[in-house]
Amino acid sequence: MNFKFKEVYVFSLAAALPIFIFSYALFGITGIRVVLGIIFVSFPFYVLLNRLELAEGEKFVFSALLGLTALPSLAYILGFLIPFRMAIAASFITLISIAVLFVKCKNSRKEN
Amino acid sequence: MKLNKNHIQTLAFIALYLFAIYFWTQPLQRKLPYGEYDAMSHFEVADYIAYNDKSFMQLPPYIDLRYGLDNRFMPHTLWYPPTFHASLAVAEVFGGDRVIPIFLLNAIMASFILITVYFVINSLFGFLPAILSALLLVFSPRDFMPYLWGQWPERFAYALIPIILYCFYRYFIGYSKENNNPKYLYLSALFLGIIILAHPLAFFHSAAGLLILYVFLALKQKKLAFNLKHALASAAIFLTLFFIFPYQTFNILPQIAGGADESLKQFDLSRIFQWSLDPKDYAGSVPQSYFSFGDMHGLWTLPFLIIGILTLAWRREERDIFMLAWLVSLYLVLHRDIAGKASFLHRSLSASAHIFAPLTAIGAVYLASFIKLPSSFSKWLKYGIAAVFVFLIFSVNMANASKTLNKDTYNDFFSALNGEEYRAAQWSLENIPSSANITILGIPHQEQFQSATSKKIRWFAAVSQHVTRFYYLREDKEELLKSKEWYIMLDYTMLGPLNDKKTFDEMQEFERTKLTNHALVYDKGGIRVYKP
């Protein structure tokens, strides 16, 4: 993990703290759970976009937008076959697998 | 880790955004659902998915009753792609509650325009215009009013427009025959596909924006950025998303194919010189103030807005062209009635602040540079103007916004559910078979109350997930009392505050005489439910 990468993570955690406190103060544990949900749906796209040489702000905004739209859409489609809650988990696993494969592919191409 | 300038700026924006969420969610402090009919429909769809833990093709009866024919391509199915609603449903699953997660995530998604405008303006013009734009948008009535009314997916869709234009701008600027990395073009296509799943109106707006931006940048840079391979791959990305929910995306076609609107017949050339619309055309559905620049943006912003536009038009750097293309595309979308397409025209007006706010902030920030001063003075003057700008936002725009958006917004005795009604609706959901319907006595049904109390009935249907009707407005009252499909609810909660002894006595008599063959199954907080 390089220095810049580490710095982004430390700062993200520090920035998340006031968001969690605010959410709890206003809406209790439900507020925190909603924020965690947004992080959950955005995470696979952040992993994916992290390899695209985008600015940090671009990665955050784009992954949040994709997380709020693409993952729920996939979950909705899978929701015709399995329960919606399971479909959310399945969508997350599918997308994170795609992201990891993409990262591995990029890394091996770089090494070659 | 040492805090640098970027970190501090990001923290400042987070603080601003959290304040925006606080401000926009004030009506949610009651922790009860609120909003107009559109809000109910979006809540119903999202809540149905999450609560029943399944996706659905055919609309459930309590939604179908009103929206069954809204999808003209495939009646009795969702009239919008489920993308937005599935997102709210995911929030409900994570939040573990039916009301707060949906309304909180909706507030986040409706105010996402603050994030995208801040991000785009910060990337192109720097922190100060970006944060001032975002602050101005917090109090933009053309944003929070439709959000309150229930135009939820549309609010979120508008947040994607600056991102689509920004990605395309990055692609065009970085394009050359030798080095043409298509990632930004693919991202444009991806977000363009997503915007059509969010709301078609915003899709047409962004398509117009892309066209204008392309033409403007091509003229400015005297180059045509076109690569067939990239174009085909982008088209494939867009079409994949377009065909994901065909029943819903094809619903756009009958709307486009619809005949010329009435307004075409009344076309007036002076419209070309007007930004806003005639409030008289929307009397009864949209308040007059919605069409007033002063009420929506604050008249004090006008000089800054003009300075902003003139500065960019005079300078015409690539980033200035980006802003001007965005402005021109909104102008074209707002004047589509000239081409005979006037439906939902007022809704396009709601995108005004998204471009006006940054132009106004740019005007204010660049104002100092017009005055010849030593650089240190010029810097102080810039911050001085920004301070005045912030003061005016809080003293004028926030004060104005607080009149509409506050803790008592939709805390309405007649139209919103009270705590007892919400609990009875929740009980009905858990205990009444999904095939049964509910009819209600006690909620005022008389003509003078009906426009408000119909909303209460609809909210009851949304929370209980059952078809719910006024008993007194039914023509089949006798059959209904004999039917095994109709539960009877007597709501005494409103009669006390209304001092309506007559209805109280009638309902008591009704219970004694008409419900002898029914069983009392719920009796809490002044609400009784009888099972047939």
XYZ file of C-alpha atoms in Angstrom:
644
model
C 0.000 0.000 0.000
C 1.675 3.258 -1.065
C 1.670 6.411 1.038
C -0.977 8.250 -0.992
C -3.303 5.278 -0.922
C -2.923 4.960 2.862
C -3.534 8.692 3.299
C -6.802 8.505 1.363
C -8.030 5.676 3.573
C -7.045 7.375 6.826
C -8.695 10.602 5.691
C -11.838 8.763 4.534
C -12.182 7.143 7.937
C -11.638 10.490 9.667
C -14.216 12.145 7.399
C -16.707 9.331 7.996
C -16.672 9.933 11.740
C -18.639 13.238 11.715
C -21.051 11.677 9.201
C -21.756 8.774 11.552
C -22.131 11.073 14.572
C -24.490 13.334 12.612
C -26.564 10.392 11.342
C -26.853 8.954 14.826
C -27.781 12.296 16.366
C -30.564 12.850 13.847
C -31.908 9.373 13.137
C -30.340 7.061 15.708
C -28.951 3.692 14.716
C -31.161 3.677 11.587
C -29.246 6.703 10.299
C -25.901 4.950 10.786
C -27.201 1.819 9.073
C -28.317 3.841 6.049
C -24.858 5.443 5.756
C -23.245 2.003 6.063
C -25.598 0.829 3.298
C -24.387 3.616 0.996
C -20.755 2.657 1.693
C -21.630 -1.009 1.080
C -23.243 -0.409 -2.324
C -20.492 1.998 -3.428
C -17.523 -0.124 -2.371
C -17.339 -2.525 -5.379
C -17.356 0.431 -7.764
C -14.657 2.231 -5.790
C -12.439 -0.870 -6.080
C -13.139 -0.949 -9.816
C -12.615 2.765 -10.452
C -9.510 2.812 -8.276
C -7.655 1.136 -11.131
C -8.766 3.619 -13.765
C -6.368 6.430 -12.883
C -9.084 8.861 -11.934
C -8.843 11.744 -9.470
C -9.803 10.827 -5.908
C -12.930 13.026 -6.038
C -13.987 11.381 -9.302
C -13.650 7.925 -7.745
C -15.757 8.858 -4.726
C -18.535 10.626 -6.640
C -18.722 8.106 -9.494
C -18.692 5.086 -7.184
C -21.446 6.577 -5.017
C -23.575 7.259 -8.113
C -22.980 3.780 -9.498
C -23.533 2.215 -6.096
C -26.873 3.956 -5.688
C -28.058 2.884 -9.125
C -26.286 -0.106 -10.641
C -26.123 -2.394 -7.610
C -29.807 -1.929 -6.656
C -30.814 -2.486 -10.298
C -28.900 -5.755 -10.382
C -30.440 -6.729 -7.042
C -33.889 -5.962 -8.453
C -33.280 -8.259 -11.448
C -31.961 -11.048 -9.209
C -34.933 -10.387 -6.930
C -37.150 -12.138 -9.474
C -35.227 -15.351 -8.794
C -34.234 -15.125 -5.134
C -35.391 -13.046 -2.131
C -34.434 -9.368 -2.445
C -32.174 -9.417 0.628
C -30.230 -12.330 -0.809
C -30.208 -10.554 -4.158
C -28.453 -7.564 -2.558
C -25.760 -9.861 -1.180
C -25.466 -11.729 -4.487
C -25.155 -8.442 -6.403
C -22.433 -7.265 -4.037
C -20.488 -10.528 -4.406
C -20.874 -10.437 -8.207
C -19.726 -6.838 -8.508
C -16.842 -7.176 -6.064
C -15.705 -10.304 -7.949
C -15.786 -8.394 -11.228
C -13.845 -5.556 -9.600
C -11.194 -7.900 -8.166
C -10.852 -9.713 -11.502
C -10.496 -6.377 -13.279
C -7.818 -5.238 -10.818
C -5.924 -8.537 -11.174
C -6.153 -8.331 -14.953
C -4.806 -4.764 -14.937
C -2.009 -5.692 -12.533
C -0.882 -8.694 -14.572
C -0.952 -6.602 -17.744
C 1.201 -3.998 -15.996
C 3.700 -6.650 -14.884
C 3.937 -8.041 -18.424
C -1.185 12.098 8.386
C -0.983 15.863 7.994
C -4.077 17.812 7.034
C -3.516 19.630 3.744
C -5.610 22.229 1.915
C -7.577 19.581 0.007
C -8.499 17.792 3.226
C -9.729 20.964 4.876
C -11.767 21.885 1.795
C -13.324 18.420 1.704
C -14.176 18.604 5.413
C -15.747 22.040 4.832
C -17.914 20.563 2.087
C -18.880 17.584 4.262
C -19.982 20.019 6.995
C -22.033 21.967 4.443
C -23.593 18.809 3.064
C -24.520 17.501 6.505
C -26.170 20.829 7.218
C -28.086 20.462 3.925
C -29.280 17.006 4.969
C -30.380 18.381 8.332
C -32.227 21.232 6.610
C -33.902 19.037 3.996
C -34.940 16.308 6.438
C -36.611 18.593 8.968
C -40.098 17.194 8.154
C -38.716 13.708 8.872
C -38.073 14.615 12.504
C -41.651 13.411 13.139
C -40.540 10.000 11.849
C -43.798 9.637 9.886
C -44.241 9.519 6.090
C -45.053 12.801 4.337
C -45.498 14.343 0.900
C -47.899 14.597 -2.000
C -49.328 11.779 -4.146
C -46.089 11.290 -6.096
C -44.208 10.787 -2.835
C -46.702 8.087 -1.846
C -46.211 6.214 -5.111
C -42.421 6.155 -4.786
C -42.641 5.126 -1.143
C -45.113 2.371 -2.072
C -42.891 0.849 -4.759
C -39.688 0.923 -2.695
C -41.379 -0.264 0.487
C -43.173 -3.101 -1.295
C -39.872 -4.491 -2.619
C -38.097 -4.268 0.748
C -40.959 -5.311 3.019
C -42.023 -8.291 0.897
C -38.414 -9.177 0.088
C -39.098 -9.583 -3.641
C -39.104 -7.828 -6.978
C -42.367 -7.641 -8.859
C -43.584 -7.383 -12.419
C -47.334 -6.757 -11.983
C -48.261 -3.834 -9.742
C -49.870 -4.834 -6.416
C -53.573 -3.805 -6.294
C -53.147 -0.796 -3.959
C -50.587 0.719 -6.381
C -52.328 -0.475 -9.533
C -55.513 1.337 -8.516
C -53.896 4.675 -9.377
C -50.863 3.821 -11.519
C -52.089 0.785 -13.454
C -52.292 2.687 -16.732
C -49.353 5.060 -16.299
C -47.124 2.686 -18.226
C -48.659 3.012 -21.665
C -46.250 0.512 -23.229
C -46.961 -2.266 -20.697
C -49.951 -1.359 -18.494
C -50.069 -2.609 -14.890
C -46.293 -2.714 -14.577
C -43.953 -0.103 -13.085
C -44.171 3.166 -14.970
C -40.533 4.076 -14.225
C -37.538 1.720 -14.310
C -37.090 0.350 -10.779
C -33.512 1.647 -10.360
C -34.383 4.510 -8.017
C -36.930 2.548 -6.022
C -34.635 -0.470 -5.675
C -32.063 1.879 -4.189
C -34.574 3.084 -1.573
C -35.517 -0.539 -0.945
C -31.862 -1.395 -0.288
C -31.816 1.474 2.236
C -34.927 0.056 3.940
C -33.255 -3.352 4.163
C -30.096 -1.820 5.648
C -31.916 0.641 7.871
C -34.284 -1.938 9.350
C -37.165 0.555 9.395
C -39.865 1.435 6.884
C -39.931 5.224 7.001
C -36.608 6.795 8.006
C -34.324 4.900 5.573
C -36.510 5.634 2.532
C -36.983 9.304 3.367
C -33.367 9.786 4.466
C -31.878 8.165 1.360
C -34.321 10.105 -0.781
C -33.103 13.339 0.833
C -29.515 12.281 0.113
C -30.342 11.416 -3.492
C -32.448 14.546 -4.066
C -29.643 16.711 -2.693
C -26.959 14.796 -4.611
C -26.927 17.757 -6.998
C -24.980 19.619 -4.287
C -22.282 16.943 -4.437
C -22.084 16.794 -8.226
C -22.146 20.586 -8.695
C -19.519 21.018 -5.968
C -17.369 18.293 -7.507
C -17.601 19.626 -11.092
C -17.109 23.292 -10.192
C -14.264 22.456 -7.798
C -12.563 20.456 -10.547
C -12.932 23.221 -13.132
C -12.958 26.509 -11.206
C -11.625 25.776 -7.739
C -12.924 25.525 -4.211
C -14.458 28.955 -3.559
C -16.978 29.033 -6.451
C -17.724 25.366 -5.759
C -18.579 25.753 -2.088
C -20.566 28.948 -2.745
C -22.559 27.152 -5.470
C -23.321 24.259 -3.147
C -24.371 26.611 -0.345
C -26.709 28.459 -2.698
C -28.253 25.147 -3.771
C -29.014 24.117 -0.168
C -31.706 26.801 -0.114
C -32.918 26.441 -3.704
C -36.725 26.165 -3.605
C -36.811 24.832 -7.163
C -34.927 21.851 -5.768
C -36.489 21.241 -2.379
C -40.077 22.024 -3.419
C -40.308 19.254 -6.054
C -38.471 17.009 -3.568
C -41.193 17.706 -1.012
C -43.956 17.271 -3.574
C -42.623 13.821 -4.413
C -40.802 14.154 -7.723
C -38.118 11.961 -6.215
C -36.462 10.094 -9.120
C -36.352 13.278 -11.195
C -34.464 15.158 -8.452
C -31.797 12.482 -8.354
C -31.621 12.207 -12.145
C -30.766 15.909 -12.434
C -27.676 15.313 -10.296
C -26.294 13.115 -13.067
C -26.405 15.834 -15.761
C -23.267 17.717 -14.614
C -21.442 14.398 -14.268
C -22.350 13.261 -17.796
C -21.261 16.604 -19.237
C -18.098 16.612 -17.113
C -17.053 13.112 -18.257
C -17.670 13.996 -21.883
C -15.777 17.278 -21.436
C -12.784 15.364 -20.010
C -12.864 12.985 -22.963
C -13.052 15.765 -25.529
C -10.338 17.893 -23.907
C -7.975 14.911 -23.625
C -8.743 13.643 -27.119
C -6.053 13.629 -29.776
C -5.269 11.233 -32.617
C -2.195 9.935 -30.767
C -3.613 9.760 -27.257
C -7.299 9.120 -26.961
C -8.060 7.226 -23.765
C -11.776 6.484 -23.938
C -12.446 5.937 -20.197
C -14.256 9.253 -19.766
C -16.368 8.626 -22.874
C -17.355 5.210 -21.512
C -18.207 6.796 -18.179
C -20.389 9.356 -20.031
C -22.196 6.499 -21.786
C -22.567 4.623 -18.511
C -24.097 7.599 -16.709
C -26.254 8.429 -19.742
C -27.629 4.897 -19.540
C -28.201 5.279 -15.821
C -29.964 8.634 -16.192
C -32.559 7.093 -18.509
C -33.205 4.492 -15.814
C -33.605 7.307 -13.283
C -35.840 9.729 -15.224
C -36.441 10.269 -18.964
C -36.769 14.054 -18.660
C -33.226 14.367 -17.328
C -32.029 12.014 -20.068
C -33.304 14.319 -22.818
C -31.775 17.255 -20.993
C -28.359 15.580 -20.816
C -28.575 14.452 -24.456
C -29.172 18.084 -25.485
C -26.302 19.124 -23.213
C -23.912 16.631 -24.820
C -24.812 17.816 -28.309
C -24.326 21.495 -27.469
C -21.116 20.801 -25.557
C -19.716 18.832 -28.484
C -20.522 21.599 -30.971
C -19.152 24.347 -28.717
C -15.936 22.481 -27.914
C -15.457 21.467 -31.561
C -15.740 25.128 -32.590
C -13.442 26.281 -29.804
C -10.747 23.657 -30.347
C -11.295 23.383 -34.099
C -11.248 19.605 -33.873
C -13.733 16.785 -34.111
C -13.270 14.228 -31.379
C -14.598 11.091 -32.994
C -13.339 7.558 -32.894
C -15.619 4.912 -34.377
C -14.406 2.174 -32.027
C -15.052 4.351 -28.968
C -18.416 5.485 -30.291
C -19.569 1.902 -30.908
C -18.383 0.728 -27.492
C -20.154 3.690 -25.843
C -23.341 2.932 -27.774
C -23.115 -0.680 -26.592
C -22.784 0.450 -22.941
C -25.749 2.782 -23.288
C -27.962 0.279 -25.097
C -27.204 -2.477 -22.580
C -28.556 -0.250 -19.833
C -31.453 0.927 -21.996
C -32.628 -2.666 -22.529
C -32.242 -3.784 -18.907
C -35.800 -2.717 -18.053
C -37.466 -2.616 -21.513
C -41.068 -2.391 -20.255
C -40.198 0.854 -18.547
C -37.716 2.440 -20.964
C -40.042 1.715 -23.900
C -42.733 3.575 -22.010
C -40.892 6.707 -23.129
C -41.784 6.006 -26.759
C -45.569 6.547 -26.513
C -44.799 9.756 -24.639
C -42.481 11.018 -27.384
C -44.895 9.893 -30.072
C -47.737 11.807 -28.371
C -49.269 14.576 -30.471
C -48.264 18.198 -30.356
C -49.147 19.901 -27.109
C -51.809 22.521 -26.697
C -49.184 25.179 -26.041
C -47.963 24.954 -29.639
C -51.202 26.495 -30.797
C -50.683 29.408 -28.465
C -47.018 29.866 -29.353
C -45.808 33.366 -28.760
C -42.491 34.628 -30.209
C -41.759 36.523 -26.996
C -41.175 33.127 -25.294
C -37.742 33.137 -26.919
C -36.778 36.073 -24.718
C -38.251 34.636 -21.527
C -36.481 32.180 -19.283
C -39.401 31.196 -17.072
C -42.943 30.129 -17.919
C -46.334 31.708 -17.476
C -47.568 30.818 -13.949
C -51.177 31.036 -15.190
C -50.624 27.868 -17.266
C -49.902 25.954 -14.066
C -52.405 27.568 -11.711
C -53.659 25.110 -9.129
C -50.801 22.638 -9.524
C -47.652 24.710 -8.998
C -47.446 27.850 -6.816
C -46.899 31.175 -8.601
C -43.668 31.782 -6.697
C -42.123 28.776 -8.479
C -41.960 30.876 -11.655
C -40.403 33.926 -10.014
C -36.654 34.480 -10.195
C -36.734 36.624 -7.063
C -38.581 34.026 -4.999
C -36.538 31.086 -6.252
C -32.998 32.476 -6.418
C -33.142 35.838 -4.641
C -33.029 39.009 -6.735
C -29.639 39.864 -5.228
C -28.095 36.959 -7.196
C -29.091 38.465 -10.568
C -26.139 40.917 -10.932
C -23.683 38.179 -9.978
C -25.346 35.782 -12.420
C -25.072 38.283 -15.260
C -21.435 39.016 -14.356
C -20.768 35.273 -14.288
C -22.283 34.670 -17.721
C -20.577 37.720 -19.266
C -17.212 36.785 -17.762
C -17.368 33.293 -19.205
C -18.678 34.483 -22.586
C -15.895 37.052 -22.803
C -13.096 34.723 -21.674
C -14.237 31.518 -23.428
C -11.696 29.117 -22.008
C -12.623 25.424 -22.392
C -14.085 25.257 -18.877
C -16.101 28.435 -19.626
C -17.432 26.770 -22.775
C -18.493 23.830 -20.594
C -20.616 26.105 -18.393
C -22.079 28.019 -21.337
C -23.005 24.783 -23.136
C -24.762 23.604 -19.982
C -26.661 26.908 -19.789
C -27.605 26.891 -23.490
C -28.793 23.272 -23.273
C -31.093 24.162 -20.392
C -32.414 27.108 -22.411
C -33.187 24.785 -25.335
C -34.842 22.183 -23.099
C -36.901 24.924 -21.477
C -38.082 26.166 -24.858
C -39.007 22.803 -26.352
C -42.601 24.023 -26.466
C -41.489 25.874 -29.615
C -41.084 22.412 -31.174
C -44.453 21.358 -29.785
C -43.268 19.444 -26.725
C -44.537 21.299 -23.709
C -45.334 18.483 -21.316
C -43.546 18.728 -17.958
C -41.955 21.987 -19.101
C -42.184 23.395 -15.577
C -40.228 20.404 -14.322
C -37.284 21.333 -16.546
C -37.382 24.752 -14.901
C -36.433 22.993 -11.681
C -32.949 22.453 -13.129
C -32.313 26.233 -13.347
C -30.523 26.583 -10.035
C -28.043 23.827 -10.938
C -26.472 26.088 -13.554
C -27.489 29.474 -12.125
C -25.873 28.790 -8.733
C -22.379 28.099 -10.112
C -22.629 30.955 -12.621
C -23.655 33.292 -9.786
C -20.799 32.071 -7.578
C -18.316 32.418 -10.452
C -19.604 35.957 -11.059
C -19.060 36.846 -7.395
C -15.581 35.300 -7.198
C -14.374 36.878 -10.461
C -15.834 40.287 -9.651
C -12.738 41.233 -7.641
C -10.502 40.589 -10.643
C -12.221 43.381 -12.598
C -10.924 45.993 -10.189
C -7.260 46.822 -10.665
C -5.660 46.403 -7.240
C -2.389 45.015 -5.921
C -2.709 41.212 -5.782
C -2.911 40.984 -1.974
C -5.767 43.551 -1.908
C -7.476 41.772 -4.772
C -7.363 38.533 -2.784
C -8.909 40.199 0.255
C -11.541 41.818 -1.920
C -12.412 38.388 -3.348
C -12.866 36.932 0.132
C -14.799 40.032 1.199
C -17.238 39.578 -1.683
C -17.511 35.883 -0.828
C -18.318 36.816 2.790
C -21.077 39.185 1.627
C -22.317 36.402 -0.681
C -22.539 33.966 2.240
C -24.256 36.599 4.404
C -26.878 37.202 1.699
C -27.474 33.471 1.257
C -28.195 33.029 4.951
C -30.137 36.249 5.451
C -32.246 36.119 2.259
C -32.289 32.601 0.781
C -32.232 30.623 4.015
C -34.865 32.859 5.585
C -37.068 32.403 2.517
C -36.447 28.642 2.339
C -37.257 28.183 6.029
C -40.797 29.434 5.409
C -41.459 26.422 3.154
C -39.114 23.801 4.533
C -39.166 23.419 8.300
C -40.097 20.967 11.040
C -43.814 21.626 10.499
C -43.797 21.038 6.752
C -46.469 18.394 6.096
C -47.238 18.227 9.810
C -50.790 18.480 8.583
C -53.747 17.331 10.655
C -55.847 16.496 7.594
C -53.408 15.075 5.049
C -50.648 13.312 7.015
C -51.005 10.171 9.105
C -50.842 10.716 12.856
C -49.015 8.270 15.109
C -52.141 6.231 15.913
C -53.073 5.959 12.237
C -49.557 4.905 11.295
C -49.590 2.166 13.960
C -53.032 0.983 12.799
C -51.766 0.869 9.190
C -48.730 -1.136 10.288
C -51.011 -3.519 12.204
C -53.229 -3.864 9.129
C -50.222 -4.784 7.017
C -49.215 -7.505 9.464
C -52.677 -8.892 10.220
C -55.055 -8.322 7.327
C -54.773 -10.761 4.391
C -53.187 -9.097 1.362
C -56.264 -9.910 -0.766
C -58.590 -7.923 1.548
C -59.379 -4.200 1.334
C -60.026 -1.597 4.023
C -62.763 0.998 4.223
C -62.522 3.860 6.688
C -65.039 5.917 8.659
C -64.057 8.927 10.732
C -61.583 10.632 8.429
C -63.559 13.613 7.069
C -64.803 12.772 3.597
C -66.871 15.899 2.942
C -66.004 17.950 -0.124
C -64.285 20.755 1.781
C -61.862 18.283 3.404
C -61.507 15.735 0.648
C -58.524 17.159 -1.243
C -56.504 16.928 1.976
C -57.949 13.817 3.617
C -57.654 11.791 0.382
C -53.905 12.051 0.956
C -54.293 10.596 4.423
C -56.258 7.692 2.961
C -53.554 7.156 0.329
C -50.794 7.246 2.953
C -52.779 4.684 4.936
C -52.919 2.484 1.826
C -49.169 2.944 1.292
C -48.254 1.931 4.846
C -50.851 -0.849 5.164
C -50.218 -2.102 1.583
C -53.970 -2.520 1.143
C -56.542 -0.833 -1.057
C -58.114 1.742 1.281
C -61.276 3.771 0.566
C -63.645 6.211 2.307
C -66.719 4.262 3.487
C -69.120 7.138 3.037
C -68.084 7.682 -0.588
C -68.843 4.092 -1.584
C -72.015 3.424 -3.544
C -71.962 -0.259 -2.587
C -72.102 0.273 1.199
C -74.555 -2.554 1.910
C -72.694 -5.141 -0.218
C -69.428 -3.998 1.271
C -70.704 -4.741 4.788
C -71.616 -8.255 3.694
C -68.356 -8.866 1.824
C -65.603 -11.028 3.328
C -63.054 -8.925 1.428
C -63.601 -5.625 3.247
C -62.283 -4.791 6.714
C -63.945 -1.803 8.402
C -61.821 0.762 10.203
C -63.297 3.395 12.510
C -60.896 6.266 13.095
C -61.958 8.407 16.070
C -58.607 10.275 16.296
C -59.691 13.315 14.278
C -63.163 13.787 15.737
C -62.021 15.161 19.122
C -59.860 17.970 17.699
C -62.637 18.742 15.184
C -65.239 18.659 17.980
C -67.408 16.581 15.656
C -69.887 14.982 18.073
C -72.371 14.232 15.293
C -69.993 11.959 13.379
C -68.843 10.415 16.670
C -72.429 9.459 17.540
C -73.070 8.180 14.007
C -69.987 5.971 14.154
C -70.964 4.611 17.588
C -74.411 3.820 16.198
C -72.792 2.266 13.103
C -70.695 -0.022 15.325
C -73.776 -1.083 17.344
C -76.109 -1.709 14.450
C -74.121 -2.465 11.293
C -71.165 -4.427 12.562
C -72.973 -7.127 14.487
C -71.587 -9.772 12.133
C -68.041 -8.387 12.320
C -65.371 -9.104 14.920
C -63.392 -6.344 16.604
C -59.744 -7.222 15.914
C -57.937 -3.948 16.695
C -58.773 -1.335 19.303
C -55.954 1.056 20.121
C -55.464 4.826 20.352
C -58.976 5.685 19.158
C -58.887 3.392 16.126
C -60.933 0.235 15.771
C -60.728 -2.363 13.031
C -63.487 -4.909 12.399
C -62.977 -8.162 10.561
C -65.817 -9.400 8.286
